[in-house]
XYZ file of C-alpha atoms in Angstrom:
731
model
C 19.598 -32.457 4.512
C 22.348 -33.551 6.971
C 24.998 -33.259 4.294
C 23.969 -29.711 3.451
C 23.733 -28.698 7.121
C 27.327 -29.683 7.755
C 28.671 -27.383 5.081
C 26.318 -24.387 4.922
C 26.588 -21.261 7.083
C 23.900 -21.114 9.772
C 22.010 -18.241 8.137
C 21.894 -20.072 4.861
C 20.717 -23.267 6.587
C 17.832 -21.354 8.162
C 16.911 -19.967 4.768
C 17.089 -23.444 3.244
C 14.935 -24.932 6.020
C 12.360 -22.226 5.473
C 12.413 -22.830 1.719
C 12.065 -26.574 2.255
C 9.119 -26.053 4.607
C 7.475 -23.754 2.101
C 7.957 -26.338 -0.622
C 6.366 -28.997 1.598
C 3.343 -26.745 2.154
C 3.061 -26.051 -1.573
C 3.265 -29.760 -2.406
C 0.545 -30.528 0.151
C -1.685 -27.911 -1.444
C -1.036 -29.380 -4.892
C -2.113 -32.808 -3.719
C -5.261 -31.242 -2.328
C -6.139 -28.754 -5.053
C -3.715 -29.726 -7.856
C -3.026 -26.061 -8.510
C -1.730 -22.917 -6.733
C -2.747 -19.434 -7.823
C -0.790 -16.280 -6.958
C -1.520 -12.641 -7.818
C -4.581 -12.940 -10.041
C -3.737 -15.270 -12.924
C -0.195 -16.480 -12.014
C -0.270 -20.172 -11.057
C 1.677 -23.410 -10.651
C 0.658 -26.974 -11.432
C 2.800 -29.774 -10.018
C 3.227 -33.492 -10.542
C 6.002 -35.853 -9.421
C 8.023 -35.234 -12.587
C 6.827 -31.839 -13.918
C 6.279 -28.292 -12.669
C 4.188 -25.814 -14.676
C 4.439 -22.087 -13.992
C 2.226 -19.723 -15.948
C -0.284 -16.948 -16.362
C -3.105 -16.435 -18.847
C -0.643 -15.872 -21.727
C 2.437 -18.002 -21.023
C 3.241 -21.368 -19.488
C 6.731 -22.492 -18.468
C 7.439 -26.182 -17.919
C 10.284 -27.505 -15.743
C 11.587 -31.033 -15.094
C 11.304 -31.982 -11.414
C 14.149 -34.514 -11.574
C 16.919 -32.190 -12.810
C 15.492 -28.657 -12.781
C 15.716 -28.145 -16.538
C 13.523 -25.521 -18.202
C 11.753 -27.963 -20.499
C 9.645 -25.555 -22.556
C 7.770 -22.298 -22.846
C 4.421 -22.072 -24.602
C 2.225 -19.170 -25.560
C -1.543 -19.554 -25.211
C -2.686 -17.043 -27.821
C -1.602 -18.151 -30.311
C -1.148 -21.650 -28.925
C 2.356 -22.723 -29.871
C 5.712 -23.880 -28.532
C 8.077 -20.952 -28.101
C 11.212 -22.907 -27.110
C 12.400 -26.042 -25.328
C 15.451 -27.581 -23.618
C 16.604 -30.799 -21.943
C 19.141 -30.021 -19.204
C 19.774 -26.995 -16.932
C 23.064 -26.039 -18.596
C 21.203 -25.457 -21.856
C 19.375 -22.434 -20.438
C 21.846 -20.810 -17.997
C 25.338 -21.187 -16.608
C 28.039 -19.508 -14.506
C 31.778 -19.357 -15.202
C 34.405 -19.572 -12.472
C 38.166 -19.727 -13.090
C 37.511 -20.369 -16.764
C 35.108 -23.283 -16.159
C 31.359 -23.525 -16.702
C 29.785 -25.118 -13.627
C 26.169 -26.110 -14.367
C 27.139 -29.419 -15.973
C 27.953 -30.484 -12.392
C 24.624 -29.231 -11.000
C 22.417 -31.312 -8.693
C 18.823 -30.085 -8.514
C 17.684 -29.667 -4.886
C 14.229 -28.077 -5.100
C 12.300 -24.873 -5.699
C 10.535 -22.005 -3.938
C 7.869 -19.533 -5.015
C 7.668 -15.941 -3.804
C 5.755 -12.739 -4.504
C 7.938 -9.661 -4.823
C 7.690 -6.857 -2.281
C 5.768 -4.605 -4.661
C 3.330 -7.437 -5.468
C 4.003 -6.951 -9.154
C 5.192 -10.433 -10.026
C 5.697 -14.008 -8.873
C 9.127 -15.646 -8.915
C 9.903 -19.328 -9.239
C 13.411 -20.049 -7.925
C 15.071 -23.373 -8.787
C 17.999 -24.429 -6.562
C 21.091 -26.423 -7.496
C 24.126 -27.634 -5.608
C 27.508 -27.651 -7.345
C 30.342 -29.983 -6.425
C 33.829 -30.218 -7.812
C 33.170 -33.611 -9.402
C 29.394 -33.610 -9.832
C 28.849 -35.547 -6.625
C 29.798 -35.204 -2.963
C 30.181 -32.000 -0.956
C 28.697 -28.898 -2.529
C 31.112 -26.032 -3.150
C 28.511 -23.588 -4.514
C 24.749 -23.159 -4.455
C 23.009 -21.640 -7.491
C 19.470 -20.324 -7.898
C 17.794 -19.724 -11.242
C 14.896 -17.268 -10.947
C 11.974 -16.925 -13.361
C 9.418 -14.157 -12.822
C 5.961 -13.828 -14.382
C 3.571 -10.890 -14.123
C -0.235 -10.986 -14.134
C -1.622 -10.565 -17.624
C 1.771 -9.868 -19.250
C 3.633 -11.564 -22.114
C 6.904 -11.142 -20.251
C 9.456 -13.316 -18.451
C 12.295 -11.968 -16.309
C 15.227 -14.250 -15.508
C 18.179 -13.871 -13.189
C 20.593 -16.092 -11.276
C 22.246 -16.000 -7.860
C 25.391 -17.877 -6.846
C 26.717 -18.471 -3.327
C 30.218 -19.797 -2.739
C 30.328 -22.064 0.330
C 33.134 -22.274 2.861
C 33.806 -26.002 2.780
C 37.080 -25.541 4.648
C 38.988 -22.595 6.148
C 41.564 -20.625 4.172
C 40.175 -21.161 0.670
C 41.770 -18.930 -2.010
C 39.769 -16.372 -3.970
C 38.086 -17.459 -7.198
C 37.657 -15.462 -10.383
C 33.955 -15.233 -11.041
C 33.733 -14.366 -14.735
C 30.023 -13.984 -15.401
C 26.612 -15.494 -16.133
C 25.228 -16.954 -19.336
C 21.536 -17.098 -20.274
C 20.326 -19.059 -23.290
C 16.891 -19.407 -24.842
C 17.306 -22.717 -26.679
C 15.462 -24.125 -29.683
C 13.181 -21.146 -30.292
C 10.456 -22.246 -32.674
C 7.443 -19.883 -32.851
C 5.466 -22.300 -35.034
C 5.134 -22.813 -38.761
C 5.496 -20.086 -41.351
C 8.148 -17.573 -42.280
C 10.274 -16.621 -39.297
C 12.345 -13.452 -39.354
C 15.435 -12.629 -37.305
C 16.287 -9.089 -36.174
C 19.392 -7.923 -34.344
C 19.145 -4.108 -34.204
C 22.623 -2.654 -34.079
C 25.704 -1.612 -36.022
C 26.735 -2.765 -39.478
C 29.880 -4.879 -39.278
C 31.262 -7.364 -41.850
C 31.861 -9.944 -39.113
C 28.308 -10.182 -37.832
C 25.891 -8.171 -39.934
C 22.340 -9.555 -40.069
C 20.041 -7.486 -42.331
C 16.741 -6.415 -40.798
C 13.990 -9.062 -41.045
C 16.351 -11.829 -42.236
C 14.546 -15.149 -42.890
C 15.622 -17.771 -40.361
C 16.620 -20.291 -43.016
C 19.266 -17.889 -44.366
C 21.119 -18.153 -41.038
C 20.958 -21.955 -40.843
C 24.236 -23.471 -39.657
C 25.643 -20.144 -38.486
C 26.819 -19.069 -35.040
C 27.168 -15.286 -34.763
C 28.476 -13.185 -31.880
C 27.482 -9.526 -31.854
C 28.769 -6.309 -30.322
C 28.630 -6.044 -26.550
C 25.765 -4.071 -25.032
C 24.700 -1.565 -23.916
C 27.986 0.070 -24.954
C 28.861 -0.928 -28.536
C 25.449 -2.376 -29.390
C 21.874 -2.791 -28.229
C 21.938 -6.470 -27.229
C 18.453 -7.152 -28.641
C 17.841 -10.538 -30.272
C 14.440 -11.144 -31.860
C 12.562 -13.796 -33.835
C 9.201 -12.969 -35.418
C 6.483 -15.049 -37.035
C 4.324 -12.502 -38.913
C 1.647 -15.098 -39.783
C 1.161 -15.836 -36.074
C 1.524 -12.153 -35.129
C 4.177 -13.107 -32.597
C 7.668 -11.830 -31.814
C 10.044 -13.117 -29.136
C 12.643 -10.502 -28.230
C 15.244 -10.707 -25.487
C 17.891 -8.483 -23.927
C 19.635 -7.885 -20.576
C 18.966 -4.994 -18.234
C 22.319 -4.101 -16.664
C 21.453 -0.472 -15.988
C 24.587 0.324 -17.997
C 26.837 -0.935 -15.215
C 28.368 -3.917 -17.013
C 28.443 -5.220 -20.568
C 26.920 -8.363 -22.007
C 27.537 -10.137 -25.281
C 24.640 -11.429 -27.400
C 24.997 -14.332 -29.833
C 22.814 -16.671 -31.851
C 23.066 -20.167 -33.242
C 20.614 -21.150 -35.969
C 19.498 -24.253 -37.783
C 16.782 -24.629 -40.413
C 13.801 -24.588 -38.046
C 14.949 -23.208 -34.687
C 17.385 -20.714 -33.243
C 19.230 -20.269 -29.929
C 19.634 -16.821 -28.391
C 22.404 -16.394 -25.803
C 23.590 -13.540 -23.590
C 26.841 -13.648 -21.624
C 27.008 -11.051 -18.833
C 30.525 -9.884 -17.926
C 29.840 -9.234 -14.255
C 33.195 -10.215 -12.738
C 34.248 -10.517 -9.097
C 37.014 -11.823 -6.918
C 34.834 -14.417 -5.173
C 35.429 -15.242 -1.496
C 33.891 -18.049 0.596
C 30.400 -17.144 1.881
C 30.125 -14.470 -0.811
C 27.037 -14.339 -3.045
C 26.784 -12.680 -6.469
C 23.736 -11.953 -8.598
C 23.268 -11.643 -12.327
C 21.457 -8.874 -14.102
C 17.946 -9.544 -15.382
C 17.290 -11.097 -18.747
C 14.084 -9.815 -20.279
C 12.085 -12.131 -22.566
C 9.287 -10.210 -24.231
C 6.508 -11.661 -26.387
C 4.717 -9.117 -28.588
C 2.610 -9.120 -31.761
C 5.348 -7.357 -33.730
C 8.952 -6.272 -33.347
C 7.922 -2.632 -32.936
C 6.009 -3.395 -29.721
C 8.999 -5.300 -28.336
C 11.293 -2.374 -29.176
C 8.913 -0.062 -27.325
C 9.448 -2.193 -24.201
C 13.214 -1.947 -24.689
C 12.847 1.823 -25.024
C 10.928 1.956 -21.740
C 13.752 0.029 -20.042
C 16.334 2.483 -21.428
C 14.323 5.484 -20.277
C 14.146 4.073 -16.766
C 17.641 2.661 -16.256
C 19.759 4.783 -18.636
C 18.038 8.191 -18.807
C 19.319 10.688 -21.332
C 21.642 13.517 -20.414
C 19.474 16.594 -19.732
C 20.027 20.134 -21.013
C 21.489 19.351 -24.433
C 22.774 22.638 -25.924
C 20.452 23.984 -28.599
C 23.191 24.330 -31.225
C 23.630 20.560 -31.366
C 20.425 20.228 -33.398
C 21.940 22.206 -36.283
C 25.228 20.312 -36.320
C 26.831 19.502 -39.686
C 30.179 18.017 -38.733
C 33.425 17.713 -40.672
C 36.120 15.375 -39.344
C 39.599 16.733 -40.049
C 43.026 15.135 -39.758
C 45.643 17.823 -39.007
C 48.345 15.876 -40.856
C 46.279 16.083 -44.071
C 47.033 19.795 -44.376
C 50.323 21.340 -45.427
C 51.675 23.132 -42.334
C 49.234 21.279 -40.073
C 47.120 23.641 -37.971
C 48.024 26.639 -40.142
C 46.957 24.824 -43.306
C 43.707 23.759 -41.693
C 43.030 27.326 -40.541
C 43.449 28.505 -44.137
C 40.862 25.963 -45.310
C 38.174 26.802 -42.739
C 36.551 29.598 -44.744
C 35.931 27.191 -47.641
C 34.416 24.597 -45.307
C 32.100 27.207 -43.811
C 31.006 28.251 -47.282
C 30.106 24.629 -48.104
C 27.861 24.569 -45.048
C 29.855 22.840 -42.293
C 29.296 24.482 -38.915
C 31.617 22.354 -36.770
C 34.876 20.463 -37.077
C 36.042 17.471 -35.124
C 39.834 17.506 -34.881
C 41.584 14.144 -34.825
C 44.348 13.761 -32.200
C 46.737 16.679 -31.960
C 48.838 15.305 -29.090
C 51.964 13.170 -29.107
C 51.186 9.552 -29.951
C 47.736 10.169 -31.465
C 45.324 7.297 -30.781
C 48.118 5.498 -28.915
C 48.906 8.417 -26.578
C 52.346 9.275 -25.301
C 51.396 12.570 -23.660
C 47.895 14.084 -23.877
C 49.237 17.536 -22.943
C 51.942 17.850 -25.632
C 51.085 18.985 -29.164
C 52.739 17.024 -31.989
C 55.560 19.277 -33.171
C 55.050 18.402 -36.857
C 51.505 19.815 -36.696
C 52.513 23.171 -35.225
C 52.624 24.872 -31.856
C 50.071 25.390 -29.112
C 49.698 28.948 -30.405
C 48.969 27.648 -33.926
C 46.291 25.337 -32.537
C 44.678 28.166 -30.564
C 44.749 30.425 -33.642
C 42.973 27.746 -35.664
C 40.251 27.389 -33.015
C 39.815 31.163 -32.815
C 39.417 31.421 -36.589
C 36.803 28.677 -36.593
C 34.858 30.529 -33.910
C 35.102 33.780 -35.870
C 33.492 31.965 -38.806
C 30.683 30.649 -36.630
C 32.057 27.108 -36.410
C 32.360 24.931 -33.308
C 35.481 22.851 -32.594
C 35.607 19.421 -30.968
C 38.848 17.741 -29.917
C 39.276 13.985 -29.927
C 39.435 12.312 -26.521
C 41.195 8.978 -25.896
C 40.464 7.291 -22.559
C 41.348 3.640 -23.191
C 45.016 3.894 -22.200
C 48.558 4.937 -23.097
C 51.267 3.652 -25.383
C 53.682 1.265 -23.657
C 56.505 3.774 -24.348
C 54.670 6.679 -22.740
C 56.540 8.393 -19.889
C 53.178 8.521 -18.051
C 53.633 4.848 -17.119
C 56.590 5.828 -14.948
C 55.439 9.228 -13.753
C 51.843 8.181 -12.974
C 51.706 4.389 -12.472
C 48.659 4.896 -10.233
C 46.446 5.504 -13.296
C 46.521 1.956 -14.653
C 44.849 -1.445 -14.272
C 46.886 -4.364 -12.925
C 47.015 -8.135 -13.104
C 47.109 -10.203 -9.899
C 50.914 -10.177 -10.016
C 50.974 -6.383 -10.277
C 51.884 -6.046 -13.965
C 50.021 -3.611 -16.204
C 46.928 -4.886 -18.044
C 46.751 -4.416 -21.818
C 43.577 -3.237 -23.535
C 41.863 -6.276 -25.131
C 41.556 -4.522 -28.518
C 44.125 -1.734 -28.780
C 46.855 -3.336 -26.630
C 47.469 -0.007 -24.899
C 48.370 -0.045 -21.224
C 44.850 0.396 -19.968
C 43.668 2.989 -17.485
C 41.383 2.337 -14.503
C 38.124 4.161 -15.230
C 36.756 3.553 -11.715
C 39.781 5.088 -10.006
C 39.175 8.574 -8.615
C 42.866 9.218 -9.219
C 42.478 8.654 -12.978
C 39.145 10.507 -13.047
C 40.805 13.564 -11.499
C 43.671 13.297 -13.997
C 41.191 13.491 -16.884
C 39.245 16.347 -15.272
C 42.505 18.306 -15.131
C 43.091 17.576 -18.845
C 39.611 18.805 -19.789
C 40.070 21.953 -17.716
C 43.423 22.583 -19.419
C 42.046 22.121 -22.955
C 39.075 24.418 -22.473
C 41.045 27.164 -20.775
C 44.001 27.016 -23.169
C 42.195 26.463 -26.494
C 38.581 27.471 -25.920
C 37.111 24.370 -27.580
C 33.427 23.388 -27.631
C 33.725 19.786 -26.467
C 35.018 16.369 -27.447
C 34.380 13.383 -29.614
C 35.033 10.494 -27.179
C 37.019 7.636 -28.720
C 36.809 3.926 -27.837
C 34.841 4.124 -24.598
C 33.652 0.505 -24.936
C 33.840 -1.736 -21.860
C 37.291 -3.261 -21.667
C 37.374 -6.141 -19.206
C 38.124 -6.643 -15.503
C 40.908 -5.456 -13.236
C 42.139 -8.444 -11.192
C 44.347 -6.433 -8.865
C 44.147 -7.685 -5.271
C 44.163 -4.139 -3.940
C 40.868 -2.858 -5.369
C 38.123 -1.655 -3.047
C 35.493 -2.162 -5.776
C 34.502 -5.194 -7.923
C 36.802 -6.305 -10.737
C 34.365 -5.274 -13.488
C 34.240 -1.627 -12.406
C 37.680 -0.663 -13.722
C 36.696 -1.522 -17.273
C 33.043 -0.478 -17.242
C 32.969 2.827 -15.354
C 33.360 4.999 -18.457
C 30.030 6.764 -17.751
C 31.257 7.758 -14.281
C 34.504 9.029 -15.757
C 32.774 10.956 -18.545
C 30.204 12.505 -16.227
C 32.974 13.966 -14.104
C 34.739 15.284 -17.196
C 31.488 16.726 -18.569
C 30.753 18.563 -15.321
C 34.265 19.987 -15.309
C 33.968 21.011 -18.960
C 30.670 22.829 -18.431
C 32.098 24.808 -15.532
C 34.151 26.601 -18.190
C 31.755 26.369 -21.163
C 28.115 25.609 -20.388
C 27.478 24.948 -24.106
C 30.228 22.336 -24.499
C 29.261 18.810 -25.595
C 30.359 15.196 -25.773
C 29.906 13.105 -28.938
C 30.349 9.372 -28.333
C 32.023 7.273 -31.000
C 30.432 4.170 -29.473
C 27.052 3.045 -30.794
C 25.053 1.790 -27.793
C 22.275 3.476 -25.784
C 24.405 3.746 -22.640
C 26.304 6.832 -23.769
C 23.234 9.046 -23.985
C 23.492 9.196 -20.180
C 26.723 11.207 -20.470
C 26.890 12.383 -24.113
C 24.741 14.751 -26.156
C 25.097 12.789 -29.371
C 26.028 9.212 -30.275
C 27.425 7.818 -33.518
C 25.121 5.448 -35.359
C 27.553 4.177 -37.965
C 30.612 2.105 -37.253
C 33.948 2.151 -39.073
C 32.776 -0.212 -41.805
C 29.129 0.740 -41.991
C 28.825 2.872 -45.102
C 31.261 0.965 -47.282
C 29.936 -2.399 -46.133
C 26.358 -1.411 -46.905
C 27.331 -0.247 -50.390
C 29.166 -3.496 -51.106
C 26.199 -5.548 -49.907
C 23.931 -3.402 -52.058
C 26.120 -3.958 -55.117
C 25.980 -7.729 -54.560
C 22.181 -7.708 -54.197
C 22.177 -8.743 -50.520
C 20.544 -5.566 -49.210
C 18.415 -2.700 -50.496
C 17.537 0.825 -49.457
C 14.682 -0.732 -47.491
C 17.171 -2.620 -45.297
C 18.975 0.613 -44.432
C 15.650 2.252 -43.655
C 14.644 -0.626 -41.356
C 18.034 -0.440 -39.642
C 17.485 3.231 -38.795
C 13.843 2.616 -37.818
C 14.738 -0.275 -35.481
C 17.406 1.770 -33.719
C 15.233 4.854 -33.330
C 12.298 2.763 -32.078
C 14.538 1.276 -29.386
C 15.712 4.694 -28.153
C 13.888 7.430 -26.238
C 12.518 10.288 -28.323
C 15.136 12.920 -29.046
C 18.086 10.521 -29.161
C 20.351 12.186 -31.686
C 22.263 9.870 -34.024
C 25.355 10.946 -35.979
C 25.720 9.190 -39.360
C 28.663 8.979 -41.726
C 29.428 7.009 -44.855
C 33.190 7.453 -44.364
C 35.450 8.386 -41.475
C 39.172 8.021 -40.744
C 38.786 4.390 -39.640
C 37.120 3.279 -42.895
C 40.450 2.895 -44.693
C 42.445 1.966 -41.586
C 40.313 -1.028 -40.647
C 38.329 -1.762 -43.803
C 38.422 -0.113 -47.233
C 37.068 2.898 -49.094
C 36.120 2.718 -52.779
C 35.582 6.371 -53.505
C 32.914 9.022 -53.892
C 30.598 7.112 -56.185
C 27.105 8.365 -56.968
C 25.601 5.678 -54.722
C 27.939 6.703 -51.917
C 26.761 10.290 -52.282
C 23.090 9.206 -52.278
C 23.730 7.289 -49.046
C 25.135 10.470 -47.531
C 21.962 12.273 -48.649
C 20.011 9.918 -46.370
C 22.288 10.976 -43.505
C 21.814 14.683 -44.246
C 18.020 14.488 -44.094
C 17.454 11.793 -41.453
C 20.123 12.381 -38.830
C 23.100 14.486 -37.835
C 25.568 14.153 -40.739
C 29.316 13.780 -40.421
C 31.876 13.856 -43.248
C 35.613 13.265 -43.624
C 37.971 15.847 -45.145
C 40.830 13.516 -46.073
C 43.799 11.352 -45.091
C 47.187 11.934 -46.774
C 47.905 8.188 -46.866
C 44.462 6.875 -47.801
C 42.599 8.481 -50.699
C 40.640 9.468 -52.535
C 39.908 12.840 -50.958
C 36.886 15.068 -51.520
C 39.250 17.885 -52.528
C 40.217 15.929 -55.650
C 36.796 16.389 -57.258
C 34.993 19.746 -56.905
C 31.683 17.956 -57.536
C 31.874 16.265 -54.115
C 31.770 19.396 -51.978
C 29.381 21.014 -54.474
C 26.972 18.096 -53.937
C 27.144 18.517 -50.163
C 26.725 22.293 -50.466
C 23.409 21.834 -52.279
C 22.126 19.257 -49.784
C 23.082 21.464 -46.840
C 21.218 24.367 -48.446
C 17.993 22.329 -48.443
C 18.610 21.102 -44.897
C 18.830 24.729 -43.816
C 15.747 25.735 -45.829
C 13.534 23.258 -43.945
C 14.124 23.330 -40.164
C 12.305 19.980 -39.930
C 15.504 18.280 -41.123
C 17.332 19.435 -38.004
C 14.543 19.353 -35.418
C 11.554 17.483 -36.786
C 10.306 14.042 -35.847
C 11.312 11.146 -38.102
C 8.692 8.915 -39.722
C 9.986 5.854 -41.560
C 7.870 2.734 -41.016
C 4.575 4.343 -42.004
C 5.991 5.902 -45.169
C 5.867 2.833 -47.372
C 7.883 2.552 -50.583
C 6.736 0.079 -53.220
C 10.294 0.017 -54.583
C 13.003 -1.383 -52.241
C 15.658 0.663 -54.052
C 14.053 3.952 -53.006
C 14.476 5.230 -49.431
C 11.424 7.195 -48.276
C 10.667 9.064 -45.086
C 9.127 12.180 -43.588
C 10.442 14.849 -41.217
C 7.684 16.733 -39.391
C 7.174 19.727 -37.151
C 3.932 21.157 -35.797
C 3.699 23.489 -38.801
C 4.858 21.352 -41.700
C 6.030 17.976 -42.954
C 8.633 17.235 -45.612
C 8.591 14.045 -47.701
C 11.930 12.760 -48.997
C 12.565 10.094 -51.645
C 16.168 9.021 -52.372
C 17.067 6.447 -55.014
C 20.111 4.244 -54.503
C 19.635 2.677 -57.923
C 21.740 3.234 -61.043
C 18.559 2.790 -63.117
C 15.456 4.902 -63.505
C 12.986 3.804 -60.830
C 9.222 4.154 -60.397
C 7.902 4.123 -56.850
C 4.504 4.437 -55.203
C 4.693 5.997 -51.755
C 1.844 5.436 -49.317
C 1.348 6.633 -45.769
C 1.512 10.337 -46.648
C -1.218 11.934 -44.554
C -2.097 15.223 -46.206
C -5.181 17.091 -47.390
C -3.255 18.205 -50.475
C -4.282 16.777 -53.850
C -0.782 17.138 -55.258
C 2.748 17.614 -53.998
C 5.512 19.672 -55.564
C 8.872 17.872 -55.439
C 12.177 19.634 -55.913
C 15.587 18.158 -56.722
C 18.234 19.799 -54.480
C 20.880 19.347 -57.152
C 19.325 20.955 -60.227
C 16.398 22.723 -58.494
C 13.960 21.296 -61.040
C 10.427 20.758 -59.781
C 7.976 17.928 -60.377
C 4.270 17.965 -59.576
C 2.764 14.602 -58.548
C -0.911 13.860 -57.751
C -1.648 12.613 -54.244
C -4.592 10.266 -53.673
C -5.740 7.819 -51.014
C -3.548 5.204 -52.723
C -0.487 7.391 -52.291
C 1.751 9.179 -54.714
C 3.707 7.873 -57.704
C 7.136 9.166 -58.647
C 9.709 8.504 -61.313
C 13.277 8.948 -60.064
C 16.382 9.247 -62.171
C 19.475 7.269 -61.072
C 20.516 8.293 -57.537
C 18.045 11.179 -57.519
C 16.887 13.009 -54.397
C 13.385 14.544 -54.361
C 11.914 16.677 -51.579
C 8.339 17.904 -51.123
C 6.928 20.013 -48.263
C 3.254 19.660 -47.323
């Protein structure tokens, strides 16, 4: 205690003395009663070498000698959930590029009841020294919270930098890491789920058996911006799922990863909460949620509740968004640019498209030189306005692209407006970690006002209906010494930026919208719609299907998992191809399976399509059958309003054939059953879960309008589908 007192600030010493006294009281009680009980069923049991912390459902075990989280067990069913040996296996902190918990010295614990009397927190304390012994430079607490009667654990960490001597330089605090090591969940088949985008680098099909991931380490998209951050392991035989995620409130990003062997798996989250850390400064992590539930669906419902509370959806979504059928257009694809596109609009409207999203029209495109200047080779400002006016006359909305990640290094904006950009410690511009643009400071009111002026200009000059927002993913810290906000804010304040732009936009057009390119739940707070599919998604899925690695059932579970994790009414925009597909992956053409995949998007989401790229074919214009196929699907989407506004039922509509995608769209007046085959062979399927008093259903094929009558019984309904056929039946 003398050593600590010589180096700690007085306030901290008082806190430590109080904590030590509390621990002494607790230990005396343990010797007397051998147990402590807090808030109904939350308790501790202590011995010289072990500390148990639990409630009626869960029990956490810690090592008294080093503070390691030794294990977690469930009591119903009775089984080992996970285990570890040393503190650094379950959490860590990174400072100046170094992980610090390998130098930790365990100094004791405290127990507290939160101010709302909802839960009980066990806090383990550690001292950190530069060499693993001697004077402590930092003090770390690892908090674990249990709630009466709940299958839930909340974790967080707090770090205090000590002033061991005057004049210490700032440190770069780079974030917290939380790991759940050696997750077991008992004998039987164990299934891994990572709800989120399809990507060839890290795709894990829904309900993947654990053994198929053995030997793999996989890092996923950051959350809650480009992904969901949910990692889950289920044991169906035990009716038990362990799911985990981080609740950052959308303020910072975190990166989920897993490491699997044959029998166990590690789940890890790294939270990018960065600071310039001064002596006597404390920082806290966000909360990791560990949820035990009978099935994945119940765990996703808890995630949904967290999203509703901490990242509520943007209110007052314009009504026209529900009917959206979007066509992405590249101005350079058309002869004479804007004029050529204007001449094509009447055809697109006849097919059934009611909105276009215009790829960049300004100088520099996705690597901007000047966001105010129209590319001369595409036409003039007047040509662009004429195109927008013609679209409106045809009853079509127009969205511009919006790039916020930065500017090209050759842009004159770097010289004329250097105050817009992020800086290194030495004052040089920071490059975007992905696009290598000179990156803008999203937290800066100066940059936010610059973008508000741009939005105001676009709406007043061109009369557009909103934007598709490009590349708004979190982009790393700003280490400038002159910031008046934490380092992470510059790269994570996209929602603040977009909210200001949205408010400005709706001052001119109250019906204007934002569509986010980025996948995660965060962007519903500032955008009306969010893309579901990533650049590679459609083509990757088709390739995996061709190789036998996935089925239509996997795609259905992907959509179901995402929708179950989001609040009701979260509108997803799906595409099988966009401009990035060829730029960053590959596109193999408008095959019949590709078209059937797009049929799923038409009937179970907001569909988006791509008109063409002059350098990367093929184009839908090359085969009249492509647009004719879409025209017929759009006609059926319009016939049944449920496809635009109805609820989506997927899990309960069970297909006996994994090659046939089945689902229902429902309104208060009617439901519509859809069956879509992704198979090149004739398929027979029995569909159960169709709740109707009808004794038969009449199915219609949108392509040839032929009808099929099928009996409906308590066992379901049996259908025979031709290759790639779509069948639709109202009831």
